[in-house]
Amino acid sequence: TGAEVAAMCLLKTIMAPRPFLAVLIILPMCVCFAPPGPPPLLKLASRGISLRGNAPQVGRRTRSTPAMVGDFGDTPADILKWTQQREKEKKEAAGDMTTTLYGEWDSPISSNDITKGSVGLGAPKFDGEDLYWVEGRATEGGRQVIVKKDASGDVTDMTPAAFNVRTRVHEYGGGAWTVKQGVIYFTNFADQRLYAQFAFPGAEPIPLTPPDRGLRFADFAVDSARERLVCVVEEHKEGAKEPQNYLASVKFAGETDGVFPEVQKLAEGADFYSSPRLSSDGTRVAWLQWEHPNMPWDSTLLNVASVGEDGALGEVTQVAGGPAESVTSPLFDALGELYFVSDRSGWYNVYRAGSDGKDATCLLSMEAEFSGPMWGLGHQSFNLLPDGTLLCGISIPGELGGSLNVLDPLTGALTPVLPSYSNFGGMSVCDKGVAIVRGGFDTPMELVTVPLDQLTAEKPAADVVKLSTSFQVKSLYLSKPRPIKFDTPSGYAWMYFYPPKNAKANPPPGTLPPLLVKSHGGPTAGASTQLNLGIQYWTSRGYAVADVDYTGSTGYGRAYRDGLKGTWGVRDVEDCCEAARYLADQGLVDPEMLAIEGGSAGGYTTLACLAFQDRFKAGASFYGIGDLETLAKDTHKFESRYLDSLVGRYPEDKAIYKERSPINFVEQFTCPIIFFQGEEDKVVPLNQAQDMHSAVKNKGVLTSLVVYPGEAHGFRKDVNIRQSLDGRLFFFNTVFGLKAKMPDDLDEIILDNFDPLLKAEPRSFIFVDGYELEIGRESEIVHQVGYSDPGNSAYFPEERPDRPSGGAETVDKPEELSDFVEWL
């Protein structure tokens, strides 16, 4: 059309000194100049894609000398020939096409590969010879499904499609089901009612508790002799300051003539309860309890009581625990002896209670961890084998992953189990064998069964029951983590370093990879070396990854765990920044391309690093904490006093909360940040992300906020998991001037304050057909910054002296379009 020809001729004339730039503008214009309305002129540029990045490059921000368009002529066909010659010259200059910038490598691992067909595997349980386990299915919105493999080998989903096996006790849940004598007992997520279901296909769950009572159930022990469940109950009452937690029993009977049996309280008065465990004869019960402001890794009590024939509890005896002792995983053996894990020595080791219920004996004293922190209910870090030995996982600082061992309680001898694997999840024991969830840094998690007589063999005959993913990646693309202990101004810290790895990619000589620092949640948690395709996604694209176990992390003893007390927002920030500095000083990463990301508490550390330090160039926070005061005043019961030890008592130490809250220091944010948030998050409410994003946006910093309806604290739907991962790569690559593109089947990431041009480069601003274009003279990037109705005579460039960063291109302005075309 006349408009297209006019625009092409105009731009060729204006851009004669930069012919390649003219082509970059002309070709999209021919497609995009069409009524009605103002379509985006350059969709790629609006999504943060550097047009210069779509051609092969030898090094970062380099390009060959272009041929002059005048050598070919002025017609559109001549211009097309020129572009073909230009691409040929670029390819010749680039040489080996396998030489690709770090961060732009083609990876065999996509976000779809990570979620497609992948399931979370957990909580294996034997009932006779039948094996049950839970699968968390991202493709079903994170639904938790109980699956059964019977003695004949048939595998069947037990949970009907309308049900989701998940409890909201403590909000983090855990311990949502159990099975005994062919009956499954579980909590359904939607209504939080307790159900019983016969374990055969097609059986409908039967409610054991009434609706709309505000009761939540978890951590079950089956008391067959009294036809009831013993469990943890969390009761929510309207108008109450906080929910009430207690131990209770629920009868198997269910509804009779519209009436449900009452939930009977067994123990109450403490702020929290967990881990009710019955002795094999049902005459005793052990449990854990603790009080505000402690978390279960700070201080817990292990109590034991007799159980009367009527089900009531007798006198309570405290077996272990105290103000500076954390106890987990109580378990009776067949003879009625009680075992548990305690950190009284400074390390989580296994103990056996004395005959009087006290005077416990440590089975094996090691500077190693036999348990992790009890974030979820149903926690059991070891199990008992039929011969009286213990099957337990052990983590030793500085070693890659952990190990599974058989511990002899009489001699303290350890015998390795499955030595070729380094990560272990749940386990269960029957008379013939064990079921174990296992994996490694290069092996996906899988559920296996091992015969008892093969358990300690060098190469045991393990039967794979279920893989966590059907997606397989060759080891040539998998980066092996390396544990590193590094010095910090306050002492030392740990990290797992993953270098970039891709069998088909070679970086340009003399270049270094971008670094992604991962700050784990909790903060009382730890990094895992289990194969994480979410990490390999980055390393196979040319990023290095540092998974930091900052001060306060678990797996390094109580002293290291307690090192964060009173210093959250200080020591963790220091450690993450020092990890990046250490790797840059070692020449392992590019100091100008350092990014950090974290979720929940890790999101807080990420935001604090960006607000209070200047080490990083970009950050991503998913459901991260921006305002410590809001968290102290507006979170769930389980964590409502967590900050007392991490920061200080509120409101007495209000000044500390203010000075460590990133939202109060938005003027100190100088690098781009992207936020991902669940709309229904009760742990970190949505308003925190909204307030942070708004503050950063108003400051003019590149940012984005992505909100997921129906998601809570952590993302369970596969499409949201995918977009949050691809979105972070898109965002970081945009910041670092690398190729950036969202997959076609995902929603775009909308960027606020987006400027795709290089910093401080000369810029031109022109109007063409109503489109206001910003042009980088060095980067050759074209960016649409505005649109207004052009009327009938707008085919000309316009001076913009008001633009401080750019010059202007000028030509005479004819009054009519026909005059303008004739003039050209």
PDB file of C-alpha atoms in Angstrom, residues 661-800:
ATOM      1  CA  SER A 661      12.017  -4.794  55.900  1.00  0.00           C
ATOM      2  CA  PRO A 662      12.928  -4.264  52.236  1.00  0.00           C
ATOM      3  CA  ILE A 663       9.641  -2.501  51.538  1.00  0.00           C
ATOM      4  CA  ASN A 664      10.810   0.401  53.711  1.00  0.00           C
ATOM      5  CA  PHE A 665      13.886   0.934  51.558  1.00  0.00           C
ATOM      6  CA  VAL A 666      12.587   0.879  47.998  1.00  0.00           C
ATOM      7  CA  GLU A 667      14.743   3.898  47.235  1.00  0.00           C
ATOM      8  CA  GLN A 668      17.715   1.539  47.569  1.00  0.00           C
ATOM      9  CA  PHE A 669      16.496  -0.866  44.899  1.00  0.00           C
ATOM     10  CA  THR A 670      18.626  -0.235  41.843  1.00  0.00           C
ATOM     11  CA  CYS A 671      18.268  -3.454  39.844  1.00  0.00           C
ATOM     12  CA  PRO A 672      15.312  -5.213  38.196  1.00  0.00           C
ATOM     13  CA  ILE A 673      13.000  -7.478  40.245  1.00  0.00           C
ATOM     14  CA  ILE A 674      10.167  -9.826  39.255  1.00  0.00           C
ATOM     15  CA  PHE A 675       7.508 -11.113  41.680  1.00  0.00           C
ATOM     16  CA  PHE A 676       5.435 -14.337  41.480  1.00  0.00           C
ATOM     17  CA  GLN A 677       2.593 -14.729  43.979  1.00  0.00           C
ATOM     18  CA  GLY A 678      -0.321 -17.046  44.801  1.00  0.00           C
ATOM     19  CA  GLU A 679      -3.595 -15.200  45.229  1.00  0.00           C
ATOM     20  CA  GLU A 680      -4.735 -17.401  48.155  1.00  0.00           C
ATOM     21  CA  ASP A 681      -1.453 -17.444  50.088  1.00  0.00           C
ATOM     22  CA  LYS A 682      -2.123 -17.357  53.846  1.00  0.00           C
ATOM     23  CA  VAL A 683       1.524 -17.557  54.862  1.00  0.00           C
ATOM     24  CA  VAL A 684       2.643 -14.519  52.860  1.00  0.00           C
ATOM     25  CA  PRO A 685      -0.492 -12.547  51.902  1.00  0.00           C
ATOM     26  CA  LEU A 686      -0.823 -11.188  48.370  1.00  0.00           C
ATOM     27  CA  ASN A 687      -0.815  -7.582  49.556  1.00  0.00           C
ATOM     28  CA  GLN A 688       2.890  -7.821  50.420  1.00  0.00           C
ATOM     29  CA  ALA A 689       3.829  -8.658  46.829  1.00  0.00           C
ATOM     30  CA  GLN A 690       1.459  -5.974  45.535  1.00  0.00           C
ATOM     31  CA  ASP A 691       2.919  -3.322  47.822  1.00  0.00           C
ATOM     32  CA  MET A 692       6.496  -4.237  46.921  1.00  0.00           C
ATOM     33  CA  HIS A 693       5.784  -4.326  43.201  1.00  0.00           C
ATOM     34  CA  SER A 694       3.964  -1.003  43.317  1.00  0.00           C
ATOM     35  CA  ALA A 695       6.806   0.642  45.207  1.00  0.00           C
ATOM     36  CA  VAL A 696       9.465  -0.683  42.840  1.00  0.00           C
ATOM     37  CA  LYS A 697       7.378   0.198  39.785  1.00  0.00           C
ATOM     38  CA  ASN A 698       6.827   3.752  40.984  1.00  0.00           C
ATOM     39  CA  LYS A 699      10.561   4.131  41.403  1.00  0.00           C
ATOM     40  CA  GLY A 700      11.032   3.393  37.694  1.00  0.00           C
ATOM     41  CA  VAL A 701      12.922   0.102  38.138  1.00  0.00           C
ATOM     42  CA  LEU A 702      12.242  -2.715  35.672  1.00  0.00           C
ATOM     43  CA  THR A 703       9.796  -5.043  37.407  1.00  0.00           C
ATOM     44  CA  SER A 704       6.815  -7.348  36.967  1.00  0.00           C
ATOM     45  CA  LEU A 705       4.143  -8.944  39.154  1.00  0.00           C
ATOM     46  CA  VAL A 706       2.560 -12.263  38.173  1.00  0.00           C
ATOM     47  CA  VAL A 707      -0.404 -13.380  40.328  1.00  0.00           C
ATOM     48  CA  TYR A 708      -1.808 -16.928  40.177  1.00  0.00           C
ATOM     49  CA  PRO A 709      -5.487 -17.364  41.139  1.00  0.00           C
ATOM     50  CA  GLY A 710      -6.181 -20.505  43.171  1.00  0.00           C
ATOM     51  CA  GLU A 711      -2.571 -20.901  44.293  1.00  0.00           C
ATOM     52  CA  ALA A 712      -1.416 -20.641  47.894  1.00  0.00           C
ATOM     53  CA  HIS A 713       2.067 -20.776  49.439  1.00  0.00           C
ATOM     54  CA  GLY A 714       3.906 -22.601  46.669  1.00  0.00           C
ATOM     55  CA  PHE A 715       2.668 -23.354  43.167  1.00  0.00           C
ATOM     56  CA  ARG A 716       1.029 -26.699  42.379  1.00  0.00           C
ATOM     57  CA  LYS A 717      -0.525 -26.225  38.937  1.00  0.00           C
ATOM     58  CA  ASP A 718       1.742 -27.255  36.094  1.00  0.00           C
ATOM     59  CA  VAL A 719       1.036 -24.199  33.928  1.00  0.00           C
ATOM     60  CA  ASN A 720       1.976 -21.886  36.816  1.00  0.00           C
ATOM     61  CA  ILE A 721       5.114 -23.849  37.642  1.00  0.00           C
ATOM     62  CA  ARG A 722       6.114 -23.595  33.988  1.00  0.00           C
ATOM     63  CA  GLN A 723       5.400 -19.893  33.599  1.00  0.00           C
ATOM     64  CA  SER A 724       7.194 -18.967  36.809  1.00  0.00           C
ATOM     65  CA  LEU A 725      10.310 -20.843  35.622  1.00  0.00           C
ATOM     66  CA  ASP A 726      10.310 -19.670  31.999  1.00  0.00           C
ATOM     67  CA  GLY A 727       9.337 -16.229  33.223  1.00  0.00           C
ATOM     68  CA  ARG A 728      12.435 -15.960  35.386  1.00  0.00           C
ATOM     69  CA  LEU A 729      14.690 -16.961  32.484  1.00  0.00           C
ATOM     70  CA  PHE A 730      12.891 -14.447  30.252  1.00  0.00           C
ATOM     71  CA  PHE A 731      13.348 -11.737  32.877  1.00  0.00           C
ATOM     72  CA  PHE A 732      17.007 -12.408  33.662  1.00  0.00           C
ATOM     73  CA  ASN A 733      17.997 -12.736  30.011  1.00  0.00           C
ATOM     74  CA  THR A 734      16.206  -9.481  29.265  1.00  0.00           C
ATOM     75  CA  VAL A 735      18.197  -7.791  32.018  1.00  0.00           C
ATOM     76  CA  PHE A 736      21.507  -9.279  30.857  1.00  0.00           C
ATOM     77  CA  GLY A 737      20.978  -8.420  27.184  1.00  0.00           C
ATOM     78  CA  LEU A 738      20.612 -12.066  26.131  1.00  0.00           C
ATOM     79  CA  LYS A 739      17.992 -13.694  23.929  1.00  0.00           C
ATOM     80  CA  ALA A 740      14.691 -13.696  25.779  1.00  0.00           C
ATOM     81  CA  LYS A 741      11.473 -15.334  24.657  1.00  0.00           C
ATOM     82  CA  MET A 742       8.534 -16.931  26.454  1.00  0.00           C
ATOM     83  CA  PRO A 743       7.278 -20.265  25.052  1.00  0.00           C
ATOM     84  CA  ASP A 744       4.415 -19.768  22.626  1.00  0.00           C
ATOM     85  CA  ASP A 745       1.966 -21.813  24.714  1.00  0.00           C
ATOM     86  CA  LEU A 746       2.413 -19.707  27.865  1.00  0.00           C
ATOM     87  CA  ASP A 747       1.093 -16.268  28.734  1.00  0.00           C
ATOM     88  CA  GLU A 748       3.503 -13.421  28.244  1.00  0.00           C
ATOM     89  CA  ILE A 749       5.257 -11.766  31.160  1.00  0.00           C
ATOM     90  CA  ILE A 750       4.221  -8.107  31.264  1.00  0.00           C
ATOM     91  CA  LEU A 751       7.180  -5.916  32.130  1.00  0.00           C
ATOM     92  CA  ASP A 752       6.882  -2.538  33.841  1.00  0.00           C
ATOM     93  CA  ASN A 753       9.443   0.189  33.134  1.00  0.00           C
ATOM     94  CA  PHE A 754      10.922  -1.907  30.343  1.00  0.00           C
ATOM     95  CA  ASP A 755      13.807  -0.342  28.424  1.00  0.00           C
ATOM     96  CA  PRO A 756      15.420  -2.766  25.977  1.00  0.00           C
ATOM     97  CA  LEU A 757      18.223  -0.451  24.903  1.00  0.00           C
ATOM     98  CA  LEU A 758      21.753  -0.528  26.212  1.00  0.00           C
ATOM     99  CA  LYS A 759      22.561   1.744  29.106  1.00  0.00           C
ATOM    100  CA  ALA A 760      23.766   5.220  28.116  1.00  0.00           C
ATOM    101  CA  GLU A 761      23.700   4.495  24.383  1.00  0.00           C
ATOM    102  CA  PRO A 762      22.661   7.299  21.987  1.00  0.00           C
ATOM    103  CA  ARG A 763      18.974   7.124  21.082  1.00  0.00           C
ATOM    104  CA  SER A 764      16.693   8.545  18.437  1.00  0.00           C
ATOM    105  CA  PHE A 765      12.952   9.107  18.712  1.00  0.00           C
ATOM    106  CA  ILE A 766      10.676   9.273  15.667  1.00  0.00           C
ATOM    107  CA  PHE A 767       6.947   9.214  14.899  1.00  0.00           C
ATOM    108  CA  VAL A 768       5.717   7.056  12.009  1.00  0.00           C
ATOM    109  CA  ASP A 769       2.005   6.575  11.362  1.00  0.00           C
ATOM    110  CA  GLY A 770       1.240   7.368  14.997  1.00  0.00           C
ATOM    111  CA  TYR A 771       3.847   5.024  16.405  1.00  0.00           C
ATOM    112  CA  GLU A 772       6.415   6.583  18.713  1.00  0.00           C
ATOM    113  CA  LEU A 773       9.638   4.632  18.269  1.00  0.00           C
ATOM    114  CA  GLU A 774      12.777   4.697  20.378  1.00  0.00           C
ATOM    115  CA  ILE A 775      15.901   3.526  18.512  1.00  0.00           C
ATOM    116  CA  GLY A 776      19.210   2.496  20.042  1.00  0.00           C
ATOM    117  CA  ARG A 777      22.005   3.578  17.736  1.00  0.00           C
ATOM    118  CA  GLU A 778      24.527   1.140  19.177  1.00  0.00           C
ATOM    119  CA  SER A 779      22.360  -1.899  19.899  1.00  0.00           C
ATOM    120  CA  GLU A 780      20.129  -1.494  16.796  1.00  0.00           C
ATOM    121  CA  ILE A 781      17.106  -2.194  18.989  1.00  0.00           C
ATOM    122  CA  VAL A 782      13.771  -0.647  18.054  1.00  0.00           C
ATOM    123  CA  HIS A 783      11.298  -0.124  20.882  1.00  0.00           C
ATOM    124  CA  GLN A 784       7.727   1.094  20.609  1.00  0.00           C
ATOM    125  CA  VAL A 785       7.078   3.522  23.470  1.00  0.00           C
ATOM    126  CA  GLY A 786       3.734   5.006  22.491  1.00  0.00           C
ATOM    127  CA  TYR A 787       0.934   5.415  19.972  1.00  0.00           C
ATOM    128  CA  SER A 788      -1.497   8.194  19.039  1.00  0.00           C
ATOM    129  CA  ASP A 789      -4.001   8.524  16.216  1.00  0.00           C
ATOM    130  CA  PRO A 790      -1.997   9.926  13.284  1.00  0.00           C
ATOM    131  CA  GLY A 791      -4.879  11.472  11.350  1.00  0.00           C
ATOM    132  CA  ASN A 792      -4.113  11.910   7.605  1.00  0.00           C
ATOM    133  CA  SER A 793      -0.650  13.456   7.537  1.00  0.00           C
ATOM    134  CA  ALA A 794       1.649  11.844  10.039  1.00  0.00           C
ATOM    135  CA  TYR A 795       4.244  10.153   7.825  1.00  0.00           C
ATOM    136  CA  PHE A 796       7.217  12.114   8.991  1.00  0.00           C
ATOM    137  CA  PRO A 797       9.754  12.064  11.804  1.00  0.00           C
ATOM    138  CA  GLU A 798       9.437  14.585  14.554  1.00  0.00           C
ATOM    139  CA  GLU A 799      11.986  16.373  16.679  1.00  0.00           C
ATOM    140  CA  ARG A 800      11.866  15.521  20.376  1.00  0.00           C
TER     141      ARG A 800
END
